[in-house]
Amino acid sequence: MAKNIDWSSLGFGYIKTDWRYVANYKDGQWDEGALTEDGTITMSECAGVLQYAQTCFEGLKAYTTKDGKIVCFRPDLNAERMIDSCERLIMPTFPKERFIEAVKRVVEANKEWVPPYGSGASLYLRPFMFGYDSVIGVKPASEYQFRIFATPVGPYFKGGVKPLTVRISDYDRAAPRGTGHVKAGLNYAMSLYAITDAHEKGFDENIYPDSATRTYIEETGGANIIFVTKDGTVVTPKSDTILPSITRRSLMYVAEHVLGMKVEQRKVRVDELSDFVECGLCGTAAVISPVGKIVDHGKEIVYGMEDMGPVIKKLYHTLRGIQMGEIEAPEGWIETICE
């Protein structure tokens, strides 16, 4: 039975739930891992994560579907992306099968915290790993901890969809041959100054151009970008420094193979933004957040400040329908936790 919570009043924040998963890496191998009720972490003041930011994370959700099942959406891709992040940061990889099993154990142990179908809320899962032992010289840690905690989160769009106003940022998100393509904590730390500055100036987010030439669109501080052309083609930027969003990849598959749309992944120039008719930011939290206006140093590109555009709305409702069990999912997309 679900917890007695006003699910519709939840925001996107941390609420401690009953159980989390912890595994430790020492002497070249992972221990068996276990669920624990202890939500605190005790470590050395000289821990690698505290000194040199050796940490990465993932984000995914568990839902209650229309037929009452508790499921997760494509956790295998989160496992694979975390492996890529760990390899780039010289951290031990957590095996894909163990990652999925740990996700399932955390959701099942906290099933009373999974919001009911139709509430708009979900159980957000945060897998993360960090360097645990003392490191004073600049080098990788030798001991690591992998954890997953869960927290219920409310519907992203409270009071309806409000298209975002975003700006082209003067700051850089990631450099060529850097870490923009992995989910490293340090990437997000570097975006905090820019997002705080954006909010102070009345913008919801930053869009970052490529740092080498500043002529191509990449992504925002926390989401990939999708555009729609006048002829209904769905376009997403292509770059080696963009994080491979699981939501974006799923949306592009839905557009092409479920809805029969034309899709393109290609370089998108800053000076062609006015050629598009719709724009959205995609990620785990909201699936797609519509962009109503992009401001490029005083020049405004307006896509519509009233609602989602028709193509982005169709993509949003189709993917949400798949996640909620209202539309048949492509094979392998839904991991059932509890019947």
Short mmCIF file of C-alpha atoms in Angstrom, two decimals:
data_model
loop_
_atom_site.label_atom_id
_atom_site.label_comp_id
_atom_site.label_asym_id
_atom_site.label_seq_id
_atom_site.Cartn_x
_atom_site.Cartn_y
_atom_site.Cartn_z
CA MET A 1 0.00 0.00 0.00
CA ALA A 2 1.30 3.44 -0.94
CA LYS A 3 2.35 5.93 1.73
CA ASN A 4 -0.28 8.44 2.81
CA ILE A 5 1.22 11.37 0.91
CA ASP A 6 -0.38 14.20 -1.03
CA TRP A 7 1.40 13.21 -4.23
CA SER A 8 0.17 16.24 -6.16
CA SER A 9 1.89 18.62 -3.72
CA LEU A 10 5.35 17.06 -4.14
CA GLY A 11 8.09 19.05 -5.80
CA PHE A 12 11.33 17.81 -7.32
CA GLY A 13 13.33 17.41 -4.12
CA TYR A 14 14.81 14.91 -1.69
CA ILE A 15 12.62 12.98 0.75
CA LYS A 16 14.35 10.20 2.67
CA THR A 17 12.81 6.80 1.97
CA ASP A 18 13.28 3.56 3.91
CA TRP A 19 15.97 1.70 1.99
CA ARG A 20 18.99 2.34 -0.22
CA TYR A 21 21.61 0.08 -1.82
CA VAL A 22 25.33 0.22 -1.02
CA ALA A 23 28.28 -1.69 -2.50
CA ASN A 24 31.98 -1.12 -1.74
CA TYR A 25 35.00 -1.59 -3.99
CA LYS A 26 38.28 -2.54 -2.29
CA ASP A 27 41.36 -4.57 -3.23
CA GLY A 28 40.26 -4.68 -6.86
CA GLN A 29 36.75 -6.08 -6.43
CA TRP A 30 33.19 -5.21 -5.42
CA ASP A 31 31.65 -6.74 -2.32
CA GLU A 32 28.23 -8.39 -2.45
CA GLY A 33 26.35 -5.14 -1.78
CA ALA A 34 23.28 -4.82 0.44
CA LEU A 35 20.23 -2.76 1.26
CA THR A 36 20.55 -0.49 4.27
CA GLU A 37 18.35 1.92 6.19
CA ASP A 38 21.34 4.19 6.90
CA GLY A 39 21.19 7.26 4.66
CA THR A 40 24.41 8.80 5.97
CA ILE A 41 27.94 8.48 4.55
CA THR A 42 31.04 8.66 6.75
CA MET A 43 34.45 8.96 5.12
CA SER A 44 37.87 10.53 5.44
CA GLU A 45 38.28 14.28 5.08
CA CYS A 46 40.86 13.38 2.44
CA ALA A 47 38.50 11.15 0.40
CA GLY A 48 39.11 11.25 -3.34
CA VAL A 49 35.65 12.60 -4.08
CA LEU A 50 36.18 15.55 -1.73
CA GLN A 51 39.62 16.43 -3.05
CA TYR A 52 39.39 15.81 -6.79
CA ALA A 53 35.65 15.40 -7.57
CA GLN A 54 36.00 11.78 -8.67
CA THR A 55 32.31 10.99 -8.88
CA CYS A 56 29.56 10.26 -11.40
CA PHE A 57 25.83 9.61 -11.18
CA GLU A 58 22.68 8.57 -13.01
CA GLY A 59 18.98 9.39 -12.76
CA LEU A 60 15.93 7.28 -13.59
CA LYS A 61 12.38 6.75 -12.36
CA ALA A 62 9.99 4.05 -11.22
CA TYR A 63 6.32 4.39 -12.07
CA THR A 64 2.99 2.75 -11.36
CA THR A 65 1.46 1.86 -14.73
CA LYS A 66 -2.18 1.86 -15.78
CA ASP A 67 -2.52 -1.86 -14.95
CA GLY A 68 -0.98 -1.47 -11.48
CA LYS A 69 2.55 -2.70 -12.17
CA ILE A 70 5.62 -0.93 -10.79
CA VAL A 71 8.18 -0.50 -13.57
CA CYS A 72 11.39 1.30 -14.52
CA PHE A 73 12.11 2.81 -17.92
CA ARG A 74 15.21 1.49 -19.74
CA PRO A 75 17.54 1.02 -16.72
CA ASP A 76 19.92 -0.96 -18.94
CA LEU A 77 20.85 2.28 -20.71
CA ASN A 78 21.56 4.00 -17.39
CA ALA A 79 23.83 1.07 -16.49
CA GLU A 80 25.69 1.37 -19.79
CA ARG A 81 26.06 5.14 -19.53
CA MET A 82 27.41 4.85 -15.99
CA ILE A 83 29.99 2.35 -17.21
CA ASP A 84 31.10 4.91 -19.82
CA SER A 85 31.31 7.60 -17.13
CA CYS A 86 33.37 5.39 -14.83
CA GLU A 87 35.81 4.43 -17.56
CA ARG A 88 36.38 8.10 -18.45
CA LEU A 89 36.98 8.99 -14.78
CA ILE A 90 39.25 5.96 -14.05
CA MET A 91 36.72 4.44 -11.69
CA PRO A 92 35.79 0.74 -11.43
CA THR A 93 32.74 -0.12 -13.49
CA PHE A 94 29.69 -1.55 -11.76
CA PRO A 95 28.46 -4.51 -13.84
CA LYS A 96 25.32 -3.88 -15.90
CA GLU A 97 23.45 -6.90 -14.52
CA ARG A 98 24.25 -5.91 -10.92
CA PHE A 99 23.20 -2.31 -11.61
CA ILE A 100 19.77 -3.42 -12.88
CA GLU A 101 19.35 -5.85 -9.99
CA ALA A 102 20.27 -3.11 -7.49
CA VAL A 103 17.71 -0.77 -9.06
CA LYS A 104 15.04 -3.46 -8.76
CA ARG A 105 15.92 -4.17 -5.12
CA VAL A 106 15.73 -0.49 -4.15
CA VAL A 107 12.37 -0.01 -5.88
CA GLU A 108 10.88 -3.18 -4.42
CA ALA A 109 12.10 -2.31 -0.92
CA ASN A 110 10.57 1.17 -1.25
CA LYS A 111 7.43 0.19 -3.18
CA GLU A 112 5.21 1.99 -0.65
CA TRP A 113 6.90 5.19 -1.81
CA VAL A 114 6.04 4.65 -5.49
CA PRO A 115 3.23 7.11 -6.31
CA PRO A 116 -0.04 5.75 -7.71
CA TYR A 117 -0.95 5.81 -11.39
CA GLY A 118 -2.48 9.10 -12.50
CA SER A 119 -0.88 11.18 -9.74
CA GLY A 120 1.74 12.64 -12.06
CA ALA A 121 4.37 11.73 -9.48
CA SER A 122 7.07 9.03 -9.59
CA LEU A 123 9.90 7.50 -7.57
CA TYR A 124 13.18 9.06 -8.65
CA LEU A 125 16.29 6.87 -8.37
CA ARG A 126 19.80 8.27 -8.02
CA PRO A 127 22.64 5.76 -8.60
CA PHE A 128 26.05 7.29 -7.91
CA MET A 129 29.66 6.32 -7.29
CA PHE A 130 32.57 8.14 -5.70
CA GLY A 131 36.20 7.80 -4.64
CA TYR A 132 36.13 6.80 -0.99
CA ASP A 133 39.64 6.40 0.39
CA SER A 134 42.23 9.08 1.21
CA VAL A 135 43.95 10.65 -1.80
CA ILE A 136 46.31 13.59 -1.37
CA GLY A 137 48.30 13.33 -4.60
CA VAL A 138 46.47 13.91 -7.86
CA LYS A 139 45.56 10.34 -8.82
CA PRO A 140 42.53 8.04 -8.87
CA ALA A 141 41.24 6.66 -5.59
CA SER A 142 41.69 2.92 -4.91
CA GLU A 143 38.44 2.39 -2.96
CA TYR A 144 34.96 3.36 -4.14
CA GLN A 145 31.36 3.26 -3.01
CA PHE A 146 28.36 2.70 -5.27
CA ARG A 147 24.95 3.69 -3.92
CA ILE A 148 21.34 4.05 -5.05
CA PHE A 149 18.79 6.03 -3.10
CA ALA A 150 15.17 6.73 -3.96
CA THR A 151 12.96 9.76 -3.40
CA PRO A 152 9.38 10.44 -4.50
CA VAL A 153 9.05 13.46 -6.77
CA GLY A 154 6.00 15.32 -7.93
CA PRO A 155 4.79 16.19 -11.41
CA TYR A 156 7.34 18.40 -13.11
CA PHE A 157 4.75 20.77 -14.59
CA LYS A 158 2.76 22.10 -11.64
CA GLY A 159 -0.22 24.11 -12.82
CA GLY A 160 0.32 23.19 -16.46
CA VAL A 161 3.04 23.55 -19.02
CA LYS A 162 4.81 26.90 -19.14
CA PRO A 163 7.22 27.28 -22.07
CA LEU A 164 10.72 28.25 -20.98
CA THR A 165 12.73 31.33 -21.84
CA VAL A 166 16.39 30.39 -22.34
CA ARG A 167 19.51 32.22 -23.45
CA ILE A 168 22.61 31.46 -25.46
CA SER A 169 25.28 31.36 -22.76
CA ASP A 170 28.63 33.11 -22.85
CA TYR A 171 30.06 30.33 -20.68
CA ASP A 172 31.31 26.97 -21.89
CA ARG A 173 29.83 23.68 -20.71
CA ALA A 174 32.41 21.22 -22.09
CA ALA A 175 35.55 21.29 -24.18
CA PRO A 176 36.43 19.03 -27.11
CA ARG A 177 37.98 15.80 -25.78
CA GLY A 178 36.71 16.75 -22.31
CA THR A 179 34.01 15.10 -20.16
CA GLY A 180 30.84 16.54 -21.72
CA HIS A 181 29.76 13.11 -22.96
CA VAL A 182 29.73 11.48 -19.49
CA LYS A 183 27.61 12.17 -16.41
CA ALA A 184 30.39 13.42 -14.17
CA GLY A 185 29.50 15.48 -11.12
CA LEU A 186 32.14 18.04 -12.05
CA ASN A 187 30.24 18.93 -15.25
CA TYR A 188 27.28 20.05 -13.17
CA ALA A 189 29.42 21.93 -10.66
CA MET A 190 30.82 23.99 -13.52
CA SER A 191 27.31 24.90 -14.71
CA LEU A 192 26.13 26.28 -11.36
CA TYR A 193 27.57 29.77 -11.82
CA ALA A 194 26.03 30.09 -15.27
CA ILE A 195 22.58 28.84 -14.23
CA THR A 196 22.52 31.10 -11.16
CA ASP A 197 23.44 34.06 -13.36
CA ALA A 198 20.74 33.07 -15.88
CA HIS A 199 18.06 32.89 -13.18
CA GLU A 200 19.09 36.27 -11.79
CA LYS A 201 18.61 37.76 -15.27
CA GLY A 202 15.19 36.18 -15.77
CA PHE A 203 16.08 33.12 -17.86
CA ASP A 204 15.11 29.52 -17.10
CA GLU A 205 18.20 27.85 -18.61
CA ASN A 206 21.37 28.29 -20.62
CA ILE A 207 21.95 26.85 -24.07
CA TYR A 208 25.64 26.20 -24.57
CA PRO A 209 27.27 26.47 -28.00
CA ASP A 210 30.33 24.36 -28.79
CA SER A 211 33.33 25.79 -26.96
CA ALA A 212 35.72 25.47 -29.91
CA THR A 213 33.87 27.68 -32.42
CA ARG A 214 30.73 28.86 -30.57
CA THR A 215 28.76 28.44 -33.78
CA TYR A 216 26.94 25.14 -33.11
CA ILE A 217 24.25 24.34 -30.53
CA GLU A 218 25.10 21.59 -28.05
CA GLU A 219 22.84 21.27 -24.96
CA THR A 220 21.76 23.00 -21.77
CA GLY A 221 23.20 22.56 -18.29
CA GLY A 222 20.95 19.58 -17.60
CA ALA A 223 19.13 18.53 -20.78
CA ASN A 224 19.49 17.67 -24.45
CA ILE A 225 17.66 19.78 -27.05
CA ILE A 226 15.14 18.83 -29.72
CA PHE A 227 14.04 21.09 -32.60
CA VAL A 228 11.24 20.75 -35.14
CA THR A 229 11.49 22.14 -38.68
CA LYS A 230 8.70 23.73 -40.73
CA ASP A 231 8.14 20.42 -42.53
CA GLY A 232 7.82 18.49 -39.23
CA THR A 233 11.30 16.94 -39.14
CA VAL A 234 12.58 16.30 -35.62
CA VAL A 235 16.21 17.45 -35.30
CA THR A 236 18.68 16.99 -32.45
CA PRO A 237 22.23 18.37 -32.31
CA LYS A 238 25.16 16.04 -32.90
CA SER A 239 28.41 16.48 -30.98
CA ASP A 240 31.00 14.39 -29.17
CA THR A 241 30.62 16.60 -26.09
CA ILE A 242 26.87 16.12 -25.59
CA LEU A 243 25.64 13.74 -22.89
CA PRO A 244 23.75 10.88 -24.63
CA SER A 245 20.35 11.49 -23.03
CA ILE A 246 18.27 8.33 -22.66
CA THR A 247 15.08 10.39 -22.96
CA ARG A 248 16.32 12.09 -26.14
CA ARG A 249 17.30 8.77 -27.72
CA SER A 250 13.92 7.32 -26.79
CA LEU A 251 12.05 10.33 -28.19
CA MET A 252 13.92 10.14 -31.50
CA TYR A 253 13.09 6.43 -31.78
CA VAL A 254 9.42 7.15 -31.00
CA ALA A 255 9.34 9.95 -33.56
CA GLU A 256 10.73 7.74 -36.34
CA HIS A 257 9.43 4.26 -35.57
CA VAL A 258 6.17 4.89 -33.69
CA LEU A 259 4.91 8.16 -35.15
CA GLY A 260 6.50 7.86 -38.60
CA MET A 261 8.24 11.22 -38.51
CA LYS A 262 11.45 12.16 -40.26
CA VAL A 263 14.35 12.55 -37.81
CA GLU A 264 17.87 13.97 -38.11
CA GLN A 265 20.84 14.02 -35.77
CA ARG A 266 23.21 16.63 -37.15
CA LYS A 267 25.18 19.73 -36.33
CA VAL A 268 22.82 22.63 -35.63
CA ARG A 269 24.14 26.14 -36.22
CA VAL A 270 23.30 28.97 -33.83
CA ASP A 271 22.33 31.13 -36.81
CA GLU A 272 19.62 28.67 -37.96
CA LEU A 273 17.61 28.74 -34.72
CA SER A 274 15.02 31.02 -36.31
CA ASP A 275 14.41 28.42 -39.04
CA PHE A 276 12.81 26.01 -36.55
CA VAL A 277 9.17 26.19 -35.44
CA GLU A 278 9.39 24.23 -32.17
CA CYS A 279 12.02 23.59 -29.52
CA GLY A 280 12.13 21.48 -26.38
CA LEU A 281 14.54 20.40 -23.65
CA CYS A 282 14.39 16.68 -22.87
CA GLY A 283 15.42 14.69 -19.83
CA THR A 284 14.29 12.32 -17.10
CA ALA A 285 12.53 14.95 -14.97
CA ALA A 286 9.93 16.26 -17.44
CA VAL A 287 10.37 14.15 -20.61
CA ILE A 288 10.15 17.36 -22.67
CA SER A 289 10.05 20.95 -21.44
CA PRO A 290 8.85 23.26 -24.25
CA VAL A 291 11.01 26.27 -25.07
CA GLY A 292 9.00 29.35 -25.91
CA LYS A 293 11.84 31.77 -26.51
CA ILE A 294 15.60 31.72 -27.06
CA VAL A 295 17.46 34.97 -26.47
CA ASP A 296 20.74 35.31 -28.36
CA HIS A 297 22.41 38.43 -26.99
CA GLY A 298 19.34 40.60 -27.43
CA LYS A 299 17.94 38.82 -30.48
CA GLU A 300 14.76 36.90 -29.63
CA ILE A 301 13.72 33.70 -31.40
CA VAL A 302 10.13 32.99 -30.37
CA TYR A 303 8.49 29.58 -30.78
CA GLY A 304 5.33 30.27 -28.74
CA MET A 305 4.88 31.15 -25.08
CA GLU A 306 1.39 29.67 -24.58
CA ASP A 307 1.79 25.88 -24.84
CA MET A 308 3.81 22.98 -26.26
CA GLY A 309 3.98 22.94 -30.05
CA PRO A 310 1.95 20.18 -31.75
CA VAL A 311 4.90 17.92 -32.62
CA ILE A 312 6.58 18.19 -29.22
CA LYS A 313 3.21 17.63 -27.53
CA LYS A 314 2.67 14.45 -29.56
CA LEU A 315 6.16 13.21 -28.67
CA TYR A 316 5.60 14.00 -25.00
CA HIS A 317 2.27 12.22 -24.74
CA THR A 318 3.49 9.21 -26.71
CA LEU A 319 6.57 8.61 -24.57
CA ARG A 320 4.63 9.25 -21.35
CA GLY A 321 2.02 6.80 -22.60
CA ILE A 322 4.71 4.16 -23.12
CA GLN A 323 6.13 4.76 -19.66
CA MET A 324 2.69 4.60 -18.03
CA GLY A 325 1.62 1.41 -19.78
CA GLU A 326 -1.03 3.16 -21.89
CA ILE A 327 0.83 2.48 -25.16
CA GLU A 328 2.68 -0.73 -26.01
CA ALA A 329 6.40 -0.26 -25.40
CA PRO A 330 9.17 -1.30 -27.78
CA GLU A 331 10.75 -4.56 -26.69
CA GLY A 332 13.09 -4.24 -23.72
CA TRP A 333 12.10 -0.70 -22.75
CA ILE A 334 10.12 -1.52 -19.60
CA GLU A 335 11.65 -3.36 -16.62
CA THR A 336 8.87 -4.73 -14.42
CA ILE A 337 9.68 -4.61 -10.70
CA CYS A 338 6.40 -5.65 -9.08
CA GLU A 339 3.25 -7.10 -10.68
#
